[in-house]
Amino acid sequence: EAQVTQNPRYLITVTGKKLTVTCSQNMNHEYMSWYRQDPGLGLRQIYYSMNVEVTDKGDVPEGYKVSRKEKRNFPLILESPSPNQTSLYFCASSLRGRGSDGYTFGSGTRLTVV
Amino acid sequence: GEDVEQSLFLSVREGDSSVINCTYTDSSSTYLYWYKQEPGAGLQLLTYIFSNMDMKQDQRLTVLLNKKDKHLSLRIADTQTGDSAIYFCAESITNFGNEKLTFGTGTRLTIIP
């Protein structure tokens, strides 16, 4: 089944403890992206990647890192999480990041930083 | 700049039509999308419309685009309880080869039995 898989689904952590949220897609998509969803704000793009070893900042990149060493994986790294990073996170992928390709979203990771 | 706006809530009686509205500001949008998010789930692409189209119909879904007013709407005919969800409007803009999606705040659709 074609899908985007995120892990974990739920995570509670303490301020300052490094964490990684994994994202993997099995569709050979070139384009991958991370979003965070907050009430009243919709989804905001954190980082995106056009292909392996090509990443760039979205609208809200502060406090996040990403890497794209392989085409299928695009992990989101929080080196020193803070409470304002408590949010619902979505990974998405697209064949080439073009509108006509559409985007496939993962099921989300709900992160709580205390 | 990019800004996509939607009303936060809509309640509709089962069997009636639902109309969810969205306005956007960037006239260079290439595609406009409607996504559906059910509780505890990710976003599911419902439909999209290319910016040079006025209307697109897909079974119970009708998308209308008024490019002059930068207004997009999604009409769901014969609304069912399974249509309860949050609906996100999104526009895509190509900037230096990156096609970025900008989402609205989402409209929570509630079906009244």
PDB file of C-alpha atoms in Angstrom:
ATOM      1  CA  GLU A   1       0.000   0.000   0.000  1.00  0.00           C
ATOM      2  CA  ALA A   2       1.328   3.425  -0.985  1.00  0.00           C
ATOM      3  CA  GLN A   3       1.737   5.452   2.151  1.00  0.00           C
ATOM      4  CA  VAL A   4       3.682   7.893   4.274  1.00  0.00           C
ATOM      5  CA  THR A   5       4.576   6.436   7.679  1.00  0.00           C
ATOM      6  CA  GLN A   6       5.422   8.582  10.670  1.00  0.00           C
ATOM      7  CA  ASN A   7       6.672   7.399  14.033  1.00  0.00           C
ATOM      8  CA  PRO A   8       5.856   7.764  16.802  1.00  0.00           C
ATOM      9  CA  ARG A   9       2.144   8.708  16.724  1.00  0.00           C
ATOM     10  CA  TYR A  10       2.333  10.228  20.183  1.00  0.00           C
ATOM     11  CA  LEU A  11       5.318  11.525  22.127  1.00  0.00           C
ATOM     12  CA  ILE A  12       5.659  13.302  25.450  1.00  0.00           C
ATOM     13  CA  THR A  13       9.105  14.613  26.272  1.00  0.00           C
ATOM     14  CA  VAL A  14      10.863  17.101  28.529  1.00  0.00           C
ATOM     15  CA  THR A  15      12.375  20.414  27.569  1.00  0.00           C
ATOM     16  CA  GLY A  16      15.857  20.082  26.114  1.00  0.00           C
ATOM     17  CA  LYS A  17      15.856  16.339  25.429  1.00  0.00           C
ATOM     18  CA  LYS A  18      16.747  15.712  21.786  1.00  0.00           C
ATOM     19  CA  LEU A  19      14.206  13.769  19.770  1.00  0.00           C
ATOM     20  CA  THR A  20      13.669  12.550  16.232  1.00  0.00           C
ATOM     21  CA  VAL A  21      10.376  11.970  14.445  1.00  0.00           C
ATOM     22  CA  THR A  22      10.790   9.603  11.533  1.00  0.00           C
ATOM     23  CA  CYS A  23       9.018   9.790   8.182  1.00  0.00           C
ATOM     24  CA  SER A  24       9.222   7.207   5.446  1.00  0.00           C
ATOM     25  CA  GLN A  25       7.450   6.905   2.082  1.00  0.00           C
ATOM     26  CA  ASN A  26       7.294   3.906  -0.252  1.00  0.00           C
ATOM     27  CA  MET A  27       6.235   5.701  -3.434  1.00  0.00           C
ATOM     28  CA  ASN A  28       9.676   6.765  -4.709  1.00  0.00           C
ATOM     29  CA  HIS A  29       8.630  10.385  -4.314  1.00  0.00           C
ATOM     30  CA  GLU A  30      11.271  13.051  -4.808  1.00  0.00           C
ATOM     31  CA  TYR A  31       9.592  15.732  -2.726  1.00  0.00           C
ATOM     32  CA  MET A  32       9.016  15.523   1.032  1.00  0.00           C
ATOM     33  CA  SER A  33       7.934  18.126   3.540  1.00  0.00           C
ATOM     34  CA  TRP A  34       7.185  18.633   7.234  1.00  0.00           C
ATOM     35  CA  TYR A  35       4.284  20.687   8.577  1.00  0.00           C
ATOM     36  CA  ARG A  36       3.045  21.552  12.020  1.00  0.00           C
ATOM     37  CA  GLN A  37      -0.631  22.043  12.772  1.00  0.00           C
ATOM     38  CA  ASP A  38      -1.755  24.380  15.534  1.00  0.00           C
ATOM     39  CA  PRO A  39      -5.311  25.437  16.433  1.00  0.00           C
ATOM     40  CA  GLY A  40      -6.441  28.485  14.493  1.00  0.00           C
ATOM     41  CA  LEU A  41      -3.250  28.525  12.410  1.00  0.00           C
ATOM     42  CA  GLY A  42      -3.777  25.684   9.958  1.00  0.00           C
ATOM     43  CA  LEU A  43      -0.686  23.876   8.703  1.00  0.00           C
ATOM     44  CA  ARG A  44       2.628  25.659   8.438  1.00  0.00           C
ATOM     45  CA  GLN A  45       5.609  24.316   6.529  1.00  0.00           C
ATOM     46  CA  ILE A  46       8.743  23.652   8.595  1.00  0.00           C
ATOM     47  CA  TYR A  47      11.212  22.218   6.050  1.00  0.00           C
ATOM     48  CA  TYR A  48      11.025  20.621   2.656  1.00  0.00           C
ATOM     49  CA  SER A  49      13.266  18.520   0.457  1.00  0.00           C
ATOM     50  CA  MET A  50      13.263  18.439  -3.344  1.00  0.00           C
ATOM     51  CA  ASN A  51      15.453  15.332  -3.487  1.00  0.00           C
ATOM     52  CA  VAL A  52      18.272  13.461  -1.718  1.00  0.00           C
ATOM     53  CA  GLU A  53      20.672  15.863   0.007  1.00  0.00           C
ATOM     54  CA  VAL A  54      18.532  18.864  -1.040  1.00  0.00           C
ATOM     55  CA  THR A  55      16.663  20.512   1.834  1.00  0.00           C
ATOM     56  CA  ASP A  56      15.426  24.037   2.497  1.00  0.00           C
ATOM     57  CA  LYS A  57      13.576  26.043   5.121  1.00  0.00           C
ATOM     58  CA  GLY A  58       9.838  26.521   5.103  1.00  0.00           C
ATOM     59  CA  ASP A  59       7.953  29.188   7.025  1.00  0.00           C
ATOM     60  CA  VAL A  60       8.736  28.091  10.607  1.00  0.00           C
ATOM     61  CA  PRO A  61      12.134  26.314  10.626  1.00  0.00           C
ATOM     62  CA  GLU A  62      13.497  27.667  13.929  1.00  0.00           C
ATOM     63  CA  GLY A  63      14.292  24.907  16.404  1.00  0.00           C
ATOM     64  CA  TYR A  64      14.136  22.116  13.812  1.00  0.00           C
ATOM     65  CA  LYS A  65      16.586  20.214  11.652  1.00  0.00           C
ATOM     66  CA  VAL A  66      16.045  17.713   8.853  1.00  0.00           C
ATOM     67  CA  SER A  67      18.149  15.401   6.754  1.00  0.00           C
ATOM     68  CA  ARG A  68      17.562  13.569   3.465  1.00  0.00           C
ATOM     69  CA  LYS A  69      20.236  10.922   3.091  1.00  0.00           C
ATOM     70  CA  GLU A  70      17.937   8.499   1.305  1.00  0.00           C
ATOM     71  CA  LYS A  71      14.984   9.167  -0.954  1.00  0.00           C
ATOM     72  CA  ARG A  72      12.453   7.362   1.215  1.00  0.00           C
ATOM     73  CA  ASN A  73      13.307   8.897   4.615  1.00  0.00           C
ATOM     74  CA  PHE A  74      12.996  12.466   5.883  1.00  0.00           C
ATOM     75  CA  PRO A  75      13.439  12.622   9.673  1.00  0.00           C
ATOM     76  CA  LEU A  76      12.575  15.728  11.690  1.00  0.00           C
ATOM     77  CA  ILE A  77      15.030  16.461  14.497  1.00  0.00           C
ATOM     78  CA  LEU A  78      14.428  18.668  17.510  1.00  0.00           C
ATOM     79  CA  GLU A  79      17.840  19.197  19.106  1.00  0.00           C
ATOM     80  CA  SER A  80      16.521  20.981  22.207  1.00  0.00           C
ATOM     81  CA  PRO A  81      12.725  20.865  22.286  1.00  0.00           C
ATOM     82  CA  SER A  82      10.791  23.630  24.001  1.00  0.00           C
ATOM     83  CA  PRO A  83       7.132  23.819  25.087  1.00  0.00           C
ATOM     84  CA  ASN A  84       6.252  26.062  22.116  1.00  0.00           C
ATOM     85  CA  GLN A  85       7.048  23.101  19.869  1.00  0.00           C
ATOM     86  CA  THR A  86       4.111  21.198  21.338  1.00  0.00           C
ATOM     87  CA  SER A  87       2.055  20.569  18.235  1.00  0.00           C
ATOM     88  CA  LEU A  88       0.695  18.049  15.744  1.00  0.00           C
ATOM     89  CA  TYR A  89       3.266  17.274  13.059  1.00  0.00           C
ATOM     90  CA  PHE A  90       2.621  15.951   9.562  1.00  0.00           C
ATOM     91  CA  CYS A  91       5.016  14.626   6.985  1.00  0.00           C
ATOM     92  CA  ALA A  92       3.948  14.762   3.332  1.00  0.00           C
ATOM     93  CA  SER A  93       5.407  13.537   0.063  1.00  0.00           C
ATOM     94  CA  SER A  94       4.780  14.214  -3.593  1.00  0.00           C
ATOM     95  CA  LEU A  95       6.213  12.758  -6.788  1.00  0.00           C
ATOM     96  CA  ARG A  96       7.969  15.967  -7.799  1.00  0.00           C
ATOM     97  CA  GLY A  97       6.294  18.605  -5.619  1.00  0.00           C
ATOM     98  CA  ARG A  98       4.101  19.782  -8.495  1.00  0.00           C
ATOM     99  CA  GLY A  99       0.468  20.639  -7.969  1.00  0.00           C
ATOM    100  CA  SER A 100      -0.827  18.064 -10.405  1.00  0.00           C
ATOM    101  CA  ASP A 101       0.978  15.281  -8.523  1.00  0.00           C
ATOM    102  CA  GLY A 102      -0.943  15.805  -5.314  1.00  0.00           C
ATOM    103  CA  TYR A 103       0.500  15.274  -1.865  1.00  0.00           C
ATOM    104  CA  THR A 104       0.235  12.240   0.410  1.00  0.00           C
ATOM    105  CA  PHE A 105       0.209  12.917   4.140  1.00  0.00           C
ATOM    106  CA  GLY A 106       1.205  10.736   7.059  1.00  0.00           C
ATOM    107  CA  SER A 107      -1.168  10.160   9.987  1.00  0.00           C
ATOM    108  CA  GLY A 108       0.548  12.704  12.192  1.00  0.00           C
ATOM    109  CA  THR A 109       2.701  12.797  15.326  1.00  0.00           C
ATOM    110  CA  ARG A 110       1.315  14.530  18.372  1.00  0.00           C
ATOM    111  CA  LEU A 111       4.238  15.955  20.347  1.00  0.00           C
ATOM    112  CA  THR A 112       3.965  17.363  23.859  1.00  0.00           C
ATOM    113  CA  VAL A 113       6.990  19.088  25.402  1.00  0.00           C
ATOM    114  CA  VAL A 114       6.741  19.700  29.151  1.00  0.00           C
TER     115      VAL A 114
ATOM    116  CA  GLY B   1       2.100  37.717   0.400  1.00  0.00           C
ATOM    117  CA  GLU B   2       0.390  34.426   0.996  1.00  0.00           C
ATOM    118  CA  ASP B   3      -2.670  34.165   3.184  1.00  0.00           C
ATOM    119  CA  VAL B   4      -5.519  31.703   2.997  1.00  0.00           C
ATOM    120  CA  GLU B   5      -8.634  32.321   5.059  1.00  0.00           C
ATOM    121  CA  GLN B   6     -11.566  30.144   5.990  1.00  0.00           C
ATOM    122  CA  SER B   7     -14.314  30.347   8.552  1.00  0.00           C
ATOM    123  CA  LEU B   8     -13.675  27.993  11.449  1.00  0.00           C
ATOM    124  CA  PHE B   9     -17.039  26.266  11.809  1.00  0.00           C
ATOM    125  CA  LEU B  10     -20.004  25.175   9.681  1.00  0.00           C
ATOM    126  CA  SER B  11     -23.070  23.165  10.731  1.00  0.00           C
ATOM    127  CA  VAL B  12     -25.346  21.546   8.156  1.00  0.00           C
ATOM    128  CA  ARG B  13     -28.348  19.242   8.361  1.00  0.00           C
ATOM    129  CA  GLU B  14     -27.917  15.741   7.012  1.00  0.00           C
ATOM    130  CA  GLY B  15     -29.073  15.603   3.404  1.00  0.00           C
ATOM    131  CA  ASP B  16     -28.557  19.329   2.772  1.00  0.00           C
ATOM    132  CA  SER B  17     -25.699  20.794   0.751  1.00  0.00           C
ATOM    133  CA  SER B  18     -22.602  22.098   2.522  1.00  0.00           C
ATOM    134  CA  VAL B  19     -20.688  25.037   1.099  1.00  0.00           C
ATOM    135  CA  ILE B  20     -17.249  25.736   2.513  1.00  0.00           C
ATOM    136  CA  ASN B  21     -15.611  28.979   1.440  1.00  0.00           C
ATOM    137  CA  CYS B  22     -12.011  30.074   1.198  1.00  0.00           C
ATOM    138  CA  THR B  23     -10.235  33.241   0.118  1.00  0.00           C
ATOM    139  CA  TYR B  24      -6.608  33.513  -0.871  1.00  0.00           C
ATOM    140  CA  THR B  25      -4.372  36.446  -1.637  1.00  0.00           C
ATOM    141  CA  ASP B  26      -1.634  35.271  -3.999  1.00  0.00           C
ATOM    142  CA  SER B  27      -2.754  35.629  -7.602  1.00  0.00           C
ATOM    143  CA  SER B  28       0.171  33.507  -8.810  1.00  0.00           C
ATOM    144  CA  SER B  29      -1.337  30.338  -7.330  1.00  0.00           C
ATOM    145  CA  THR B  30      -1.124  27.474  -9.795  1.00  0.00           C
ATOM    146  CA  TYR B  31      -3.336  24.928  -8.064  1.00  0.00           C
ATOM    147  CA  LEU B  32      -5.915  25.158  -5.310  1.00  0.00           C
ATOM    148  CA  TYR B  33      -6.803  22.175  -3.189  1.00  0.00           C
ATOM    149  CA  TRP B  34      -9.351  20.871  -0.763  1.00  0.00           C
ATOM    150  CA  TYR B  35      -8.150  18.435   1.886  1.00  0.00           C
ATOM    151  CA  LYS B  36     -10.234  16.547   4.435  1.00  0.00           C
ATOM    152  CA  GLN B  37      -8.998  15.656   7.919  1.00  0.00           C
ATOM    153  CA  GLU B  38     -10.970  13.156   9.943  1.00  0.00           C
ATOM    154  CA  PRO B  39     -10.377  12.868  13.707  1.00  0.00           C
ATOM    155  CA  GLY B  40      -6.978  11.365  14.502  1.00  0.00           C
ATOM    156  CA  ALA B  41      -6.028  11.072  10.860  1.00  0.00           C
ATOM    157  CA  GLY B  42      -3.801  12.836   8.390  1.00  0.00           C
ATOM    158  CA  LEU B  43      -4.971  14.995   5.523  1.00  0.00           C
ATOM    159  CA  GLN B  44      -6.662  13.314   2.593  1.00  0.00           C
ATOM    160  CA  LEU B  45      -6.736  15.055  -0.782  1.00  0.00           C
ATOM    161  CA  LEU B  46     -10.369  15.484  -1.852  1.00  0.00           C
ATOM    162  CA  THR B  47      -9.979  17.414  -5.050  1.00  0.00           C
ATOM    163  CA  TYR B  48      -7.993  20.164  -6.692  1.00  0.00           C
ATOM    164  CA  ILE B  49      -8.525  22.727  -9.403  1.00  0.00           C
ATOM    165  CA  PHE B  50      -6.049  24.306 -11.750  1.00  0.00           C
ATOM    166  CA  SER B  51      -6.012  28.081 -11.588  1.00  0.00           C
ATOM    167  CA  ASN B  52      -7.269  28.549 -15.152  1.00  0.00           C
ATOM    168  CA  MET B  53     -10.456  26.602 -14.472  1.00  0.00           C
ATOM    169  CA  ASP B  54     -13.733  27.965 -13.095  1.00  0.00           C
ATOM    170  CA  MET B  55     -15.383  24.795 -11.929  1.00  0.00           C
ATOM    171  CA  LYS B  56     -14.677  21.156 -11.318  1.00  0.00           C
ATOM    172  CA  GLN B  57     -17.189  18.485 -10.403  1.00  0.00           C
ATOM    173  CA  ASP B  58     -16.431  15.084  -8.946  1.00  0.00           C
ATOM    174  CA  GLN B  59     -19.465  13.060  -7.809  1.00  0.00           C
ATOM    175  CA  ARG B  60     -20.912  14.911  -4.778  1.00  0.00           C
ATOM    176  CA  LEU B  61     -18.140  17.515  -4.782  1.00  0.00           C
ATOM    177  CA  THR B  62     -18.215  20.759  -6.771  1.00  0.00           C
ATOM    178  CA  VAL B  63     -15.341  23.229  -6.658  1.00  0.00           C
ATOM    179  CA  LEU B  64     -15.911  26.786  -7.844  1.00  0.00           C
ATOM    180  CA  LEU B  65     -13.063  29.212  -8.439  1.00  0.00           C
ATOM    181  CA  ASN B  66     -13.506  32.949  -8.844  1.00  0.00           C
ATOM    182  CA  LYS B  67     -10.036  34.081  -9.740  1.00  0.00           C
ATOM    183  CA  LYS B  68     -10.964  37.758  -9.914  1.00  0.00           C
ATOM    184  CA  ASP B  69     -12.153  37.737  -6.289  1.00  0.00           C
ATOM    185  CA  LYS B  70      -9.609  35.064  -5.232  1.00  0.00           C
ATOM    186  CA  HIS B  71     -12.444  32.998  -3.839  1.00  0.00           C
ATOM    187  CA  LEU B  72     -12.670  29.221  -3.774  1.00  0.00           C
ATOM    188  CA  SER B  73     -15.593  27.143  -2.573  1.00  0.00           C
ATOM    189  CA  LEU B  74     -16.318  23.476  -2.007  1.00  0.00           C
ATOM    190  CA  ARG B  75     -19.894  22.281  -2.247  1.00  0.00           C
ATOM    191  CA  ILE B  76     -20.785  18.863  -0.879  1.00  0.00           C
ATOM    192  CA  ALA B  77     -24.165  17.670  -2.108  1.00  0.00           C
ATOM    193  CA  ASP B  78     -26.395  15.456   0.062  1.00  0.00           C
ATOM    194  CA  THR B  79     -24.173  15.825   3.118  1.00  0.00           C
ATOM    195  CA  GLN B  80     -23.786  12.630   5.145  1.00  0.00           C
ATOM    196  CA  THR B  81     -22.548  11.961   8.689  1.00  0.00           C
ATOM    197  CA  GLY B  82     -19.329  10.599   7.198  1.00  0.00           C
ATOM    198  CA  ASP B  83     -18.603  14.070   5.851  1.00  0.00           C
ATOM    199  CA  SER B  84     -17.988  15.346   9.393  1.00  0.00           C
ATOM    200  CA  ALA B  85     -14.376  16.495   9.383  1.00  0.00           C
ATOM    201  CA  ILE B  86     -12.120  19.515   9.117  1.00  0.00           C
ATOM    202  CA  TYR B  87     -11.744  20.792   5.567  1.00  0.00           C
ATOM    203  CA  PHE B  88      -8.615  22.649   4.555  1.00  0.00           C
ATOM    204  CA  CYS B  89      -8.257  24.896   1.570  1.00  0.00           C
ATOM    205  CA  ALA B  90      -4.695  25.195   0.242  1.00  0.00           C
ATOM    206  CA  GLU B  91      -2.989  27.084  -2.547  1.00  0.00           C
ATOM    207  CA  SER B  92       0.250  26.122  -4.229  1.00  0.00           C
ATOM    208  CA  ILE B  93       2.742  28.680  -5.402  1.00  0.00           C
ATOM    209  CA  THR B  94       5.920  27.923  -7.311  1.00  0.00           C
ATOM    210  CA  ASN B  95       8.925  29.879  -6.113  1.00  0.00           C
ATOM    211  CA  PHE B  96      12.397  29.083  -7.439  1.00  0.00           C
ATOM    212  CA  GLY B  97      11.363  25.564  -8.329  1.00  0.00           C
ATOM    213  CA  ASN B  98       9.737  24.829  -4.981  1.00  0.00           C
ATOM    214  CA  GLU B  99       5.988  24.422  -5.133  1.00  0.00           C
ATOM    215  CA  LYS B 100       4.834  25.292  -1.643  1.00  0.00           C
ATOM    216  CA  LEU B 101       1.432  24.599  -0.166  1.00  0.00           C
ATOM    217  CA  THR B 102      -0.109  27.285   2.019  1.00  0.00           C
ATOM    218  CA  PHE B 103      -3.053  26.085   4.071  1.00  0.00           C
ATOM    219  CA  GLY B 104      -6.030  27.853   5.525  1.00  0.00           C
ATOM    220  CA  THR B 105      -7.005  27.411   9.156  1.00  0.00           C
ATOM    221  CA  GLY B 106      -9.515  24.687   8.323  1.00  0.00           C
ATOM    222  CA  THR B 107     -13.332  24.617   8.585  1.00  0.00           C
ATOM    223  CA  ARG B 108     -14.858  22.126  10.988  1.00  0.00           C
ATOM    224  CA  LEU B 109     -17.995  20.713   9.370  1.00  0.00           C
ATOM    225  CA  THR B 110     -20.600  19.339  11.783  1.00  0.00           C
ATOM    226  CA  ILE B 111     -23.573  17.355  10.509  1.00  0.00           C
ATOM    227  CA  ILE B 112     -26.860  17.777  12.354  1.00  0.00           C
ATOM    228  CA  PRO B 113     -29.040  14.623  12.212  1.00  0.00           C
TER     229      PRO B 113
END
